[in-house]
Coordinates of C-alpha atoms in Angstrom, one line a residue:
X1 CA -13.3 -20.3 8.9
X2 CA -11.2 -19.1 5.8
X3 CA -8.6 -16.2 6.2
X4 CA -6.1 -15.3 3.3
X5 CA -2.2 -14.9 3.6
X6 CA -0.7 -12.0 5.0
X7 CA -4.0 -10.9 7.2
X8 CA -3.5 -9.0 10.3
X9 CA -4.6 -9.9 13.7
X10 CA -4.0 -8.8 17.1
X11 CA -3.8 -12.3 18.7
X12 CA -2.6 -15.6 17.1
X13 CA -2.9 -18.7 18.9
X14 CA -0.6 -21.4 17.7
X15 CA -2.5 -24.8 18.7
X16 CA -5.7 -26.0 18.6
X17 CA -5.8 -28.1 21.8
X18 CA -7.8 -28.2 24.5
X19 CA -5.4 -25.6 26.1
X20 CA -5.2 -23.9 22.8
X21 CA -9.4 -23.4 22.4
X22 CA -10.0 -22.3 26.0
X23 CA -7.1 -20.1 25.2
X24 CA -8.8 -18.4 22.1
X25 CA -12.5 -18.6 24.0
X26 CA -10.7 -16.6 27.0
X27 CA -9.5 -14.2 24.2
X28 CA -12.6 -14.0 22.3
X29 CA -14.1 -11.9 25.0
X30 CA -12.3 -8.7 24.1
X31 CA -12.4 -6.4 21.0
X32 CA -9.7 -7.7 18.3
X33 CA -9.3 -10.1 15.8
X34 CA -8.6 -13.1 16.8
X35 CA -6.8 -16.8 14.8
X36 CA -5.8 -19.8 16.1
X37 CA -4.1 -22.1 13.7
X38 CA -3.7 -25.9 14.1
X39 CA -1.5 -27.5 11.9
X40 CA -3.8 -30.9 11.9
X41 CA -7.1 -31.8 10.0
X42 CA -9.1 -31.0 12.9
X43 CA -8.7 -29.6 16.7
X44 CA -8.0 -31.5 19.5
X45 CA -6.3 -34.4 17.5
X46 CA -2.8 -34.5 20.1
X47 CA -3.2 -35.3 23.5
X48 CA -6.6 -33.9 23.9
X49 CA -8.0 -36.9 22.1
X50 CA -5.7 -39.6 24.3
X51 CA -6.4 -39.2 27.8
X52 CA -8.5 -40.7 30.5
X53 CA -11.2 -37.8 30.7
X54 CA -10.8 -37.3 34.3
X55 CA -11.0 -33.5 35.5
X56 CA -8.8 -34.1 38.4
X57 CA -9.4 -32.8 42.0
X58 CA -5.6 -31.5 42.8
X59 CA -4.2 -34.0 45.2
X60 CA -1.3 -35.3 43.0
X61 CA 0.8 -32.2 41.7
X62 CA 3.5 -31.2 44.2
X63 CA 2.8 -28.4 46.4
X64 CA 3.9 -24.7 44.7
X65 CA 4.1 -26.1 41.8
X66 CA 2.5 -24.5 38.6
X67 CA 0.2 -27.7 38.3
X68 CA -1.2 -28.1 41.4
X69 CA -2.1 -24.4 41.2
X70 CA -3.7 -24.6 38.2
X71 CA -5.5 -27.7 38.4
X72 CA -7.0 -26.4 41.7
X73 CA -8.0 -23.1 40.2
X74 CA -9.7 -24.5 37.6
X75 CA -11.6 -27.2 38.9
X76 CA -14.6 -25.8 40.4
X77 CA -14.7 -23.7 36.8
X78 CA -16.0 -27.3 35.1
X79 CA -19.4 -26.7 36.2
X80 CA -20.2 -23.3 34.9
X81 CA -18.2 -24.4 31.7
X82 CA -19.9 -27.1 31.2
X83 CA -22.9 -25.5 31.5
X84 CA -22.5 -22.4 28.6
X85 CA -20.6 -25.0 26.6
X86 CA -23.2 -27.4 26.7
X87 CA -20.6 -30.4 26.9
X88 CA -20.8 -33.5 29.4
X89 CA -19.3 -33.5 32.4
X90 CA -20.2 -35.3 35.8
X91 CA -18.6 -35.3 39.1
X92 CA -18.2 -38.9 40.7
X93 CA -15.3 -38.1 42.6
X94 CA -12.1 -40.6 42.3
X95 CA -10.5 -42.7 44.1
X96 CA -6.9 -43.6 45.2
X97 CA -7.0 -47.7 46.4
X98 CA -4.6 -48.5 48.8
X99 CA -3.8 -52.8 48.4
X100 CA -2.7 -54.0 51.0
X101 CA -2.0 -52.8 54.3
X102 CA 1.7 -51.3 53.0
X103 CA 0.0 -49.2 50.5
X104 CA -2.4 -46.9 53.2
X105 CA 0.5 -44.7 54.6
X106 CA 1.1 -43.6 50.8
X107 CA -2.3 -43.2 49.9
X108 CA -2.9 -41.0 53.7
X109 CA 0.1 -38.8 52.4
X110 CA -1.8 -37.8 49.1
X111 CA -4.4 -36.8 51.6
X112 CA -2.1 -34.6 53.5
X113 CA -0.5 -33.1 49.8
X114 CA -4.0 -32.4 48.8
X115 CA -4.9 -30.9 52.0
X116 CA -1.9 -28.5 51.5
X117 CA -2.7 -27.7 47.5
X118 CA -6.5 -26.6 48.8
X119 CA -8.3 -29.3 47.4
X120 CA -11.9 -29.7 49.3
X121 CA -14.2 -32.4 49.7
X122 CA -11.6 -35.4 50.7
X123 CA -11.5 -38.1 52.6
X124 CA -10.0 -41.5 53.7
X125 CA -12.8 -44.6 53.5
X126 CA -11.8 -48.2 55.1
X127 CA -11.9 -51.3 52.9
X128 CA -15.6 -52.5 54.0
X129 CA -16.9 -49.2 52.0
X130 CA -14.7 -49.5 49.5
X131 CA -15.8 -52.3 48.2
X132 CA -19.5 -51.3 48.8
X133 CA -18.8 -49.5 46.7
X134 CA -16.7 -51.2 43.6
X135 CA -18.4 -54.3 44.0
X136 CA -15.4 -56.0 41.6
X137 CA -12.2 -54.5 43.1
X138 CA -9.5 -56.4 44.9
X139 CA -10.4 -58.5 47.7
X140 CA -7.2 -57.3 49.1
X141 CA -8.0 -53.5 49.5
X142 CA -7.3 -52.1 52.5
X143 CA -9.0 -48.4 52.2
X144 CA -9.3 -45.7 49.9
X145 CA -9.1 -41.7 49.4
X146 CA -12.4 -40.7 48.3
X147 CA -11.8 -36.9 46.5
X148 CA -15.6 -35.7 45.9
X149 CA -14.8 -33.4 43.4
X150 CA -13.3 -35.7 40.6
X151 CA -15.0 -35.9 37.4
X152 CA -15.3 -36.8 34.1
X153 CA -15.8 -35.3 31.0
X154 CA -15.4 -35.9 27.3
X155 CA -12.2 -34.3 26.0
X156 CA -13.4 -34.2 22.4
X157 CA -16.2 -32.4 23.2
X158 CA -14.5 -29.9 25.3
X159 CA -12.0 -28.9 22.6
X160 CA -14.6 -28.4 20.2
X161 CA -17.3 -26.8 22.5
X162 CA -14.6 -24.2 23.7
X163 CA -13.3 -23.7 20.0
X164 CA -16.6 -23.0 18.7
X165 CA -17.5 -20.5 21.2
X166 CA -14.8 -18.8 20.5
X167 CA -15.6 -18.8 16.5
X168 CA -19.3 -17.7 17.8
X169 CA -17.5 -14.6 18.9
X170 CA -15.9 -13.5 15.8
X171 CA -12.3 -15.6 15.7
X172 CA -11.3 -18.0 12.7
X173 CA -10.0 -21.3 13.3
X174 CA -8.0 -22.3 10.8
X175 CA -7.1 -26.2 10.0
X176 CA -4.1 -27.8 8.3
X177 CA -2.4 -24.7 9.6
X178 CA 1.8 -25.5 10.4
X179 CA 3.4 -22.8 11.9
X180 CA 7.6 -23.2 10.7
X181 CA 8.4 -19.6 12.2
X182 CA 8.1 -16.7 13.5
X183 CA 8.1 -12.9 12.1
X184 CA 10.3 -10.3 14.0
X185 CA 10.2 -6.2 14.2
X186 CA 13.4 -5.9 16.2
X187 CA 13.0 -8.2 19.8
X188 CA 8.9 -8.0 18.8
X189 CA 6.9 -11.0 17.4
X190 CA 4.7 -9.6 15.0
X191 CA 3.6 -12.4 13.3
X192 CA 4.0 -16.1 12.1
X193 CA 4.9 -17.9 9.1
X194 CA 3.1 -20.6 7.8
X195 CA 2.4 -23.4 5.0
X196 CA -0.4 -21.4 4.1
X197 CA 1.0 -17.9 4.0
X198 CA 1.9 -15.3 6.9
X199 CA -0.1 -14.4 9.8
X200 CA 0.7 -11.0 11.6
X201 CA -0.4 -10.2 15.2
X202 CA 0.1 -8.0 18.0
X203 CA 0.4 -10.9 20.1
X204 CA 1.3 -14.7 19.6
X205 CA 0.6 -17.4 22.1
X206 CA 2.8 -20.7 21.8
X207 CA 0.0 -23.8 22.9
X208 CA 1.7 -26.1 20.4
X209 CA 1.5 -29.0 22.8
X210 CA 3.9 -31.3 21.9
X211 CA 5.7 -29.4 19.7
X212 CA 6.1 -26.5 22.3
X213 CA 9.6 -27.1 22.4
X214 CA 10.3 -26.4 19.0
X215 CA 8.2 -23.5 18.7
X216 CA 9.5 -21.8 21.8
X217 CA 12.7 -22.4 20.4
X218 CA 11.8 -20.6 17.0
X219 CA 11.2 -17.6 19.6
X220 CA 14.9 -17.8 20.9
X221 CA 13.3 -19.0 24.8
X222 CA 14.5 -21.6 26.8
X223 CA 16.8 -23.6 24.7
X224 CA 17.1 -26.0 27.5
X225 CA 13.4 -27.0 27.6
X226 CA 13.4 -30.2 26.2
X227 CA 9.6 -31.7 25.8
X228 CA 9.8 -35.8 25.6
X229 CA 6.9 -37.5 24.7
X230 CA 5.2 -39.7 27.7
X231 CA 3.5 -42.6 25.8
X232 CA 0.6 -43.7 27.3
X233 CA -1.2 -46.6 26.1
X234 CA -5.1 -47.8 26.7
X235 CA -7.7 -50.4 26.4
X236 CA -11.2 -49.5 25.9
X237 CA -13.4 -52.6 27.0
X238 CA -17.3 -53.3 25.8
X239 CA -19.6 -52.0 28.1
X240 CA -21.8 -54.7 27.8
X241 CA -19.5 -56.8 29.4
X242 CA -17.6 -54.6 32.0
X243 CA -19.1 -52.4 34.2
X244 CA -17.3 -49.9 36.1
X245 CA -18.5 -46.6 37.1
X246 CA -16.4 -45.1 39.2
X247 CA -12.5 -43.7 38.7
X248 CA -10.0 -45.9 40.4
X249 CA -6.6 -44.9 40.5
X250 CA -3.8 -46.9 42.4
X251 CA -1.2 -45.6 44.4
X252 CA 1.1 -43.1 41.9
X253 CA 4.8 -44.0 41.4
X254 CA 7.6 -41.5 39.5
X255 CA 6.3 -42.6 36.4
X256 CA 2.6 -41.0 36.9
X257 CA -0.7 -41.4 38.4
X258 CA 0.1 -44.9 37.8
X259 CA -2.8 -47.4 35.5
X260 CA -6.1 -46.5 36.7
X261 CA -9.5 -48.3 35.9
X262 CA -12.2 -45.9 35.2
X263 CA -15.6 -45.7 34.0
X264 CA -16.3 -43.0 31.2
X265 CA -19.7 -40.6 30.0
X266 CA -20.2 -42.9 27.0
X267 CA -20.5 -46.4 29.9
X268 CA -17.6 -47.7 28.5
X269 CA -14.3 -48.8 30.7
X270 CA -11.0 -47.0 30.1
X271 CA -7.9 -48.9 31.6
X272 CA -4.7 -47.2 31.6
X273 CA -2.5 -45.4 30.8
X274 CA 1.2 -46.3 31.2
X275 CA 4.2 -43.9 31.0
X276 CA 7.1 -45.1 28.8
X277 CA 9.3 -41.8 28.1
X278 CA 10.3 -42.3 24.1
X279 CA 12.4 -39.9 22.0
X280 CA 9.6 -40.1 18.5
X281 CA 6.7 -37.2 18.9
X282 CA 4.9 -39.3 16.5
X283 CA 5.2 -42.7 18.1
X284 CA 1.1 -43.9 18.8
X285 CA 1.9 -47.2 18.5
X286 CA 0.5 -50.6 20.3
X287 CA 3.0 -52.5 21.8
X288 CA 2.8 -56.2 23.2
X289 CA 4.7 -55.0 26.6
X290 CA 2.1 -52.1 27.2
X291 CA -0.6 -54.4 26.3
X292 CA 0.5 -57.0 29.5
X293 CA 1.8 -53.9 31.7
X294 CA -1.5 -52.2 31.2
X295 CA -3.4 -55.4 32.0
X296 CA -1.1 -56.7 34.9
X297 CA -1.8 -53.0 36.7
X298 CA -5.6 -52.9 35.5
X299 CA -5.9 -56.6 37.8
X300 CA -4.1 -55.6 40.4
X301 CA -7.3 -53.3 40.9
X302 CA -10.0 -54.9 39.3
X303 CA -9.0 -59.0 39.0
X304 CA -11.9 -59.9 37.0
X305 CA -11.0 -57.6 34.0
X306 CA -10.5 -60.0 31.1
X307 CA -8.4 -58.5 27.9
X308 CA -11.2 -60.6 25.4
X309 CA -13.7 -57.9 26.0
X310 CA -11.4 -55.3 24.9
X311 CA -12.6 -53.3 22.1
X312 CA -10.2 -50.7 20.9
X313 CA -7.2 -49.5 22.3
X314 CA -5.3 -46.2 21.3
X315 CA -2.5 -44.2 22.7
X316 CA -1.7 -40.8 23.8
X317 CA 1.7 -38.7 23.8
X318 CA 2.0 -36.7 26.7
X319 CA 4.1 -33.7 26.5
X320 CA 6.7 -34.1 29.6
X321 CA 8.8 -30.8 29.8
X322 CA 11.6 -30.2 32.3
X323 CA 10.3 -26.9 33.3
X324 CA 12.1 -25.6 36.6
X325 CA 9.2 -25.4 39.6
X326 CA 7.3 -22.0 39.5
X327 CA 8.0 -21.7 43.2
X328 CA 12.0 -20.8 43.5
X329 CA 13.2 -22.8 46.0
X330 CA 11.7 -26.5 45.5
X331 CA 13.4 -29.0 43.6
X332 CA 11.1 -30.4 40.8
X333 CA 11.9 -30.0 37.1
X334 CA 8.8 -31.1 35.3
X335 CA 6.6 -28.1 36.0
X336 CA 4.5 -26.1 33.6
X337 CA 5.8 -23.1 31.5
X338 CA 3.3 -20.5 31.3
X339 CA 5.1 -16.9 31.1
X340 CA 5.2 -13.7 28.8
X341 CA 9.0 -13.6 28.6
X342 CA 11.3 -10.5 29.1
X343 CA 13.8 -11.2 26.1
X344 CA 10.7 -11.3 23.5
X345 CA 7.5 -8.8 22.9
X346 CA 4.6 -9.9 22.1
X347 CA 5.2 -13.3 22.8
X348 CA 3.2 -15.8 25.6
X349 CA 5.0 -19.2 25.7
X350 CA 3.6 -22.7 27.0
X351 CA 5.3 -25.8 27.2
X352 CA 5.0 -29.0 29.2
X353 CA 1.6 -29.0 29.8
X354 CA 0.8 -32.3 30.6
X355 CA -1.5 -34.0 32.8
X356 CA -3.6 -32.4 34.5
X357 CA -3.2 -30.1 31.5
X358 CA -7.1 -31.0 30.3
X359 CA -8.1 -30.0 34.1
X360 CA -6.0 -27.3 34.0
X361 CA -7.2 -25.0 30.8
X362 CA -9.1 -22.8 32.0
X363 CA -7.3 -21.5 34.8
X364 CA -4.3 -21.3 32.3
X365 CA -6.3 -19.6 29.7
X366 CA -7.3 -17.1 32.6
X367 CA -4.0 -17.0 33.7
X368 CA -2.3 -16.4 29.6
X369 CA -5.0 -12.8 29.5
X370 CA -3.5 -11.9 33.1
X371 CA 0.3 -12.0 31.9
X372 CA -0.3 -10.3 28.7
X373 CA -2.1 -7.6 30.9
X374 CA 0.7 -6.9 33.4
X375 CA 2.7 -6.8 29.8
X376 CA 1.0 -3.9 29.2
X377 CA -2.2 -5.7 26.9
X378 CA -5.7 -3.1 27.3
X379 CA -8.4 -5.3 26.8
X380 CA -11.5 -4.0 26.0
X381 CA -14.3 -6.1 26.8
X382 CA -16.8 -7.1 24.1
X383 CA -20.3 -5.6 24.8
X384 CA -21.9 -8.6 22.9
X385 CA -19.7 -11.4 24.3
X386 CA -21.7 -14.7 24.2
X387 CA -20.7 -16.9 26.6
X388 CA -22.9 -20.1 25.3
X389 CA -22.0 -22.7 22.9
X390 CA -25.7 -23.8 21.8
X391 CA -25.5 -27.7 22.2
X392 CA -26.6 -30.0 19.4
X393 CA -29.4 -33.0 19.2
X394 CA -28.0 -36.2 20.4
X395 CA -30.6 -38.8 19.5
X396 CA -29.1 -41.7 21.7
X397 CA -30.1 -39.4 24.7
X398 CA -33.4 -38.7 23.8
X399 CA -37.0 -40.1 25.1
X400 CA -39.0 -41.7 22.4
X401 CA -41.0 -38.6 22.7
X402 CA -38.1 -36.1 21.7
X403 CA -37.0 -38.2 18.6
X404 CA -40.4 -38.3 17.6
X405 CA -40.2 -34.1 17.1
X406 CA -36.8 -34.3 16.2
X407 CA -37.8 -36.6 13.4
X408 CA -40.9 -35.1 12.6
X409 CA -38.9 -31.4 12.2
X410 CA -36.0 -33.1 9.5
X411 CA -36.1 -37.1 8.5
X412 CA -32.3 -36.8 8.7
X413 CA -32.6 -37.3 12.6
X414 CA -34.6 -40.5 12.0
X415 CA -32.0 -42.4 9.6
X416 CA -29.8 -44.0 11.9
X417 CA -26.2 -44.1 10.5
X418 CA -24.4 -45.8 13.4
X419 CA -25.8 -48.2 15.0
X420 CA -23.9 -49.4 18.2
X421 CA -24.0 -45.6 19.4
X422 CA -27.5 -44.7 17.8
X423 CA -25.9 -41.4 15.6
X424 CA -28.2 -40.3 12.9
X425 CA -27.6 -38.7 9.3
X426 CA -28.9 -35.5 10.9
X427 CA -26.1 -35.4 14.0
X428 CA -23.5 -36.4 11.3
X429 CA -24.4 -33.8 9.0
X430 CA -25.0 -31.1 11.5
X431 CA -21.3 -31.5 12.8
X432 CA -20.2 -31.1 9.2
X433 CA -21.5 -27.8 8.9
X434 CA -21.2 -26.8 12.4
X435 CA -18.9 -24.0 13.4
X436 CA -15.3 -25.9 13.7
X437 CA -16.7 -27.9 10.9
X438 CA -15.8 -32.1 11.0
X439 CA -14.4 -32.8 7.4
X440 CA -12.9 -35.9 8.3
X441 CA -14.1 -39.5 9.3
X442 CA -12.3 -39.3 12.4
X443 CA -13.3 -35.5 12.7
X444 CA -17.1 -36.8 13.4
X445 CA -16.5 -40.0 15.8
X446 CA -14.8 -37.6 18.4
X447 CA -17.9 -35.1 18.4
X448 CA -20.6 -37.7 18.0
X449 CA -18.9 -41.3 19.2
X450 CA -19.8 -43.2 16.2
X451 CA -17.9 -45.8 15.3
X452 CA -16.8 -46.6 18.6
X453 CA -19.4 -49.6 19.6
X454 CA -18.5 -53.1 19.3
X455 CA -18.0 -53.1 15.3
X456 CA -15.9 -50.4 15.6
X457 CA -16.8 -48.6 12.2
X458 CA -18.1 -52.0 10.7
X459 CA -21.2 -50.7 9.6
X460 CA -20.9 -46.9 9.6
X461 CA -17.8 -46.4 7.6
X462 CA -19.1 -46.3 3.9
X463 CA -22.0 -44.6 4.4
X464 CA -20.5 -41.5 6.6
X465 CA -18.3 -41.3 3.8
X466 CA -20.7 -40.8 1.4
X467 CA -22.6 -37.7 3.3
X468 CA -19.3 -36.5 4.0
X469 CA -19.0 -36.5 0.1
X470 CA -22.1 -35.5 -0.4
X471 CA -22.5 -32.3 1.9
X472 CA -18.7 -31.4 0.9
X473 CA -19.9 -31.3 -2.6
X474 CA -16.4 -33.6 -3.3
X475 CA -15.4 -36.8 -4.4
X476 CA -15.7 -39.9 -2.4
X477 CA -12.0 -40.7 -3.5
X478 CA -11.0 -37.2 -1.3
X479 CA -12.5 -38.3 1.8
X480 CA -10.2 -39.0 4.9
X481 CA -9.8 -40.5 7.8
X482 CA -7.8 -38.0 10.0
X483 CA -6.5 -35.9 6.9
X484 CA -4.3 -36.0 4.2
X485 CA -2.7 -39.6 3.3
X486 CA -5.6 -41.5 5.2
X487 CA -7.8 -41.8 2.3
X488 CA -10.0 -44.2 2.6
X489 CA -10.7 -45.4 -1.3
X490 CA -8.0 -45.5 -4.1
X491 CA -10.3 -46.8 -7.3
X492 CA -13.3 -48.2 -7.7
X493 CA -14.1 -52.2 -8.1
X494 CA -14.6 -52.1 -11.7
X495 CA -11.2 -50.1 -12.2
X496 CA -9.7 -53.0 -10.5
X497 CA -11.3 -55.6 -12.3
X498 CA -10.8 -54.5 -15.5
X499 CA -6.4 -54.4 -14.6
X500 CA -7.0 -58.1 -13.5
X501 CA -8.4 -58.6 -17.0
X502 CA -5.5 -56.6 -18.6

């Protein structure tokens, strides 16, 4: 995981998204060495983390547009990734409800669009069937679009899975990694500057997310590409209380895929999100308005839903570019950027690769390798390429039987640290010493969903803190929630007693 200033590499990937990972897994299959840098405390921490989890069938994005091409493309590649990865992901298929009579002719047209973008598997169904099959939606449906090959996954586990495969196969991943610019031979990249040193390359690939922009910017490309943050705000409700299993989207306005009701992997309910452009890349707050416009549009599908069985809520910064369309001729500005570009060598730029960017990545990690070869990149394909991810115990899955030879091979797996989501010492400490390791509080919830039951943390908190600190070989005081300057203790009680006494 470690690398020292001023190493050379042939390829640096700048991001450690989900984009990012299936970026550096793509790349890991041919001889080099290989870095991808992420300027966080762990992968997948931007909008990989704040989604709904839907791997999308390809209706929505316009037609010729670099979206819908690339979220068709890569659906049907979720089941064989799933599969080497050894990460979660089921196909329920989704639906778009129509309410009310007024609403079918928009939800027929998305038929039509996804008829023209190659989506299989879809089909209008009338209201009696809908609600056969939502038993809780509105009364007032009037029909649906069923799309069979919807699915769901689990974003965090993706990233991760994808990342580590790629480490599997000889690249580093390296964490609290900022890139702040870029080194030049001539019109050539040849590296990138860093808070931890410099980093030189044949190749860089900009997968900064968010902060493509910027990054793309440092490169002298497209200073009119402007990335403004879509904020998208959710609930997560108790599953003991709400039961939804399918994925419900309403009819989509110009601000999105509109706020959708969905079940998710882990049986909990997702509503949301909204789509409030803001100007602050760092803006996750909560707000009272998204909390009543994220209920009002959750009702409108699901009436029953009742905001007291809430749980968590969180929000996610989707990174809206104003990329022209990639097929000249059609007037949409908010495509993706994915392009090798003629002023700069060595260079692959990204930007605006929002929703369905988590559907998307692996045909845009297929596509990234194909630009850099018509750019003149040899590959040579790795002999020993490993293609699997080896997946880890997860004891809340297990018959009594497994745990029983789970426990009986190491008494970790039979301490149960969280108990709403049934993770054990041994799953916690496995992910700390795992191949993208999980050094942070935060780091461990996404890969093993602790802390994410009804007491949200309530239990768990002190005592992943102290394997953390135990298996780190650190202080408790250094401990973090999501990195640097979320520390979770700053003295002890008896430090604080004895200045009361003073």
């Amino acid at each position: 995981m470690e690398a020292s200033v001023q190493e050379k590499y042939d390829y640096i990937v700048i991001g450690g998204g989900v984009v990012g990972a299936m970026i550096a897994r793509w790349l890991s299959r041919y001889e080099g060495r290989l870095l991808l840098i992420e300027k966080e405390a762990d992968i997948g921490m931007g909008c990989s983390s704040a989604n709904t989890a839907i791997v999308h069938a390809g209706y929505d994005p316009l037609p010729g547009s670099l979206k819908a091409l690339m979220n068709v493309r890569a659906n049907p590649m979720w089941d064989q990734l799933a599969g080497e990865l050894n990460f979660p992901f089921e196909r329920r298929g989704d639906y778009v409800v129509a309410i009310g009579e007024e609403e079918l002719p928009l939800v027929e047209k998305l038929l039509q669009q996804g008829i023209q973008n190659g989506v299989p598997g879809m089909m209008m169904i009338d209201a009696g069937e809908m609600r056969s099959r939502e038993r809780d939606i509105n009364p007032d449906v009037s029909g649906a679009l069923w799309a069979t090959t919807g699915g769901i996954c689990d974003p965090f586990q993706v990233t991760v899975a994808a990342a580590e495969n790629a480490v599997i196969n000889g690249a580093t991943v390296l964490l609290n990694t900022k890139f702040e610019d870029f080194i030049w031979e001539g019109n050539r990249v040849i590296g990138v500057k860093t808070n931890r040193g410099d980093f030189y390359a044949r190749w860089v690939i900009n997968s900064a997310g968010i902060y493509s922009d910027a990054v793309m910017h440092k490169a002298g490309v497209r200073p009119e590409f402007i990335i403004k943050p879509r904020k998208g705000e959710y609930f997560i409700f108790d599953r003991a209380e709400v039961q939804i299993h399918n994925v419900l989207f309403p009819v989509p306005s110009s601000r999105g895929k509109g706020i959708l009701v969905t079940g998710t992997l882990h049986e909990n309910t997702i509503v949301g999100p909204n789509g409030n452009v803001i100007d602050d890349k760092e803006d996750t707050s909560m707000t009272k308005e998204g909390m009543d416009e994220l209920l009002d549009g959750a009702k409108k599908l699901i009436p029953s839903l009742n905001l007291r069985h809430s749980i968590a809520n969180f929000v996610g910064l989707r990174p809206m570019g104003n990329g022209p369309c990639y097929t000249p001729g059609i007037n949409y500005n908010n495509d993706y950027v994915i392009e090798v570009p003629s002023s700069v060598q060595g260079f692959v730029n990204l930007g605006g690769i929002e929703s369905p960017g988590l559907t998307s990545a692996p045909a845009i990690a297929e596509m990234v390798v194909d630009l850099m070869k018509d750019a003149g990149e040899e590959f040579v394909a790795k002999k020993d390429w490993d293609p699997i991810r080896p997946g880890r115990p997860r004891y809340a899955h297990m018959t009594h039987q497994e745990r029983k030879l789970l426990c009986d091979m190491d008494p970790r797996y039979a301490r149960v640290i969280c108990r709403c989501e049934n993770v054990t010492e041994g799953e916690i400490v496995a992910e700390i010493h795992a191949p993208v390791p999980a050094h942070t509080y935060d780091a461990i919830k996404r890969r093993t969903w602790l802390g994410t039951g009804r007491c949200q943390a309530g239990f768990d908190m002190t005592r992943v803190v102290a394997i953390l600190a135990r298996e780190l070989g650190v202080s408790p005081f250094e401990i973090t929630k999501r990195g640097q300057g979320s520390e979770y203790l700053y003295r002890t009680t008896k430090d604080v007693e004895v200045a009361n006494v003073n």
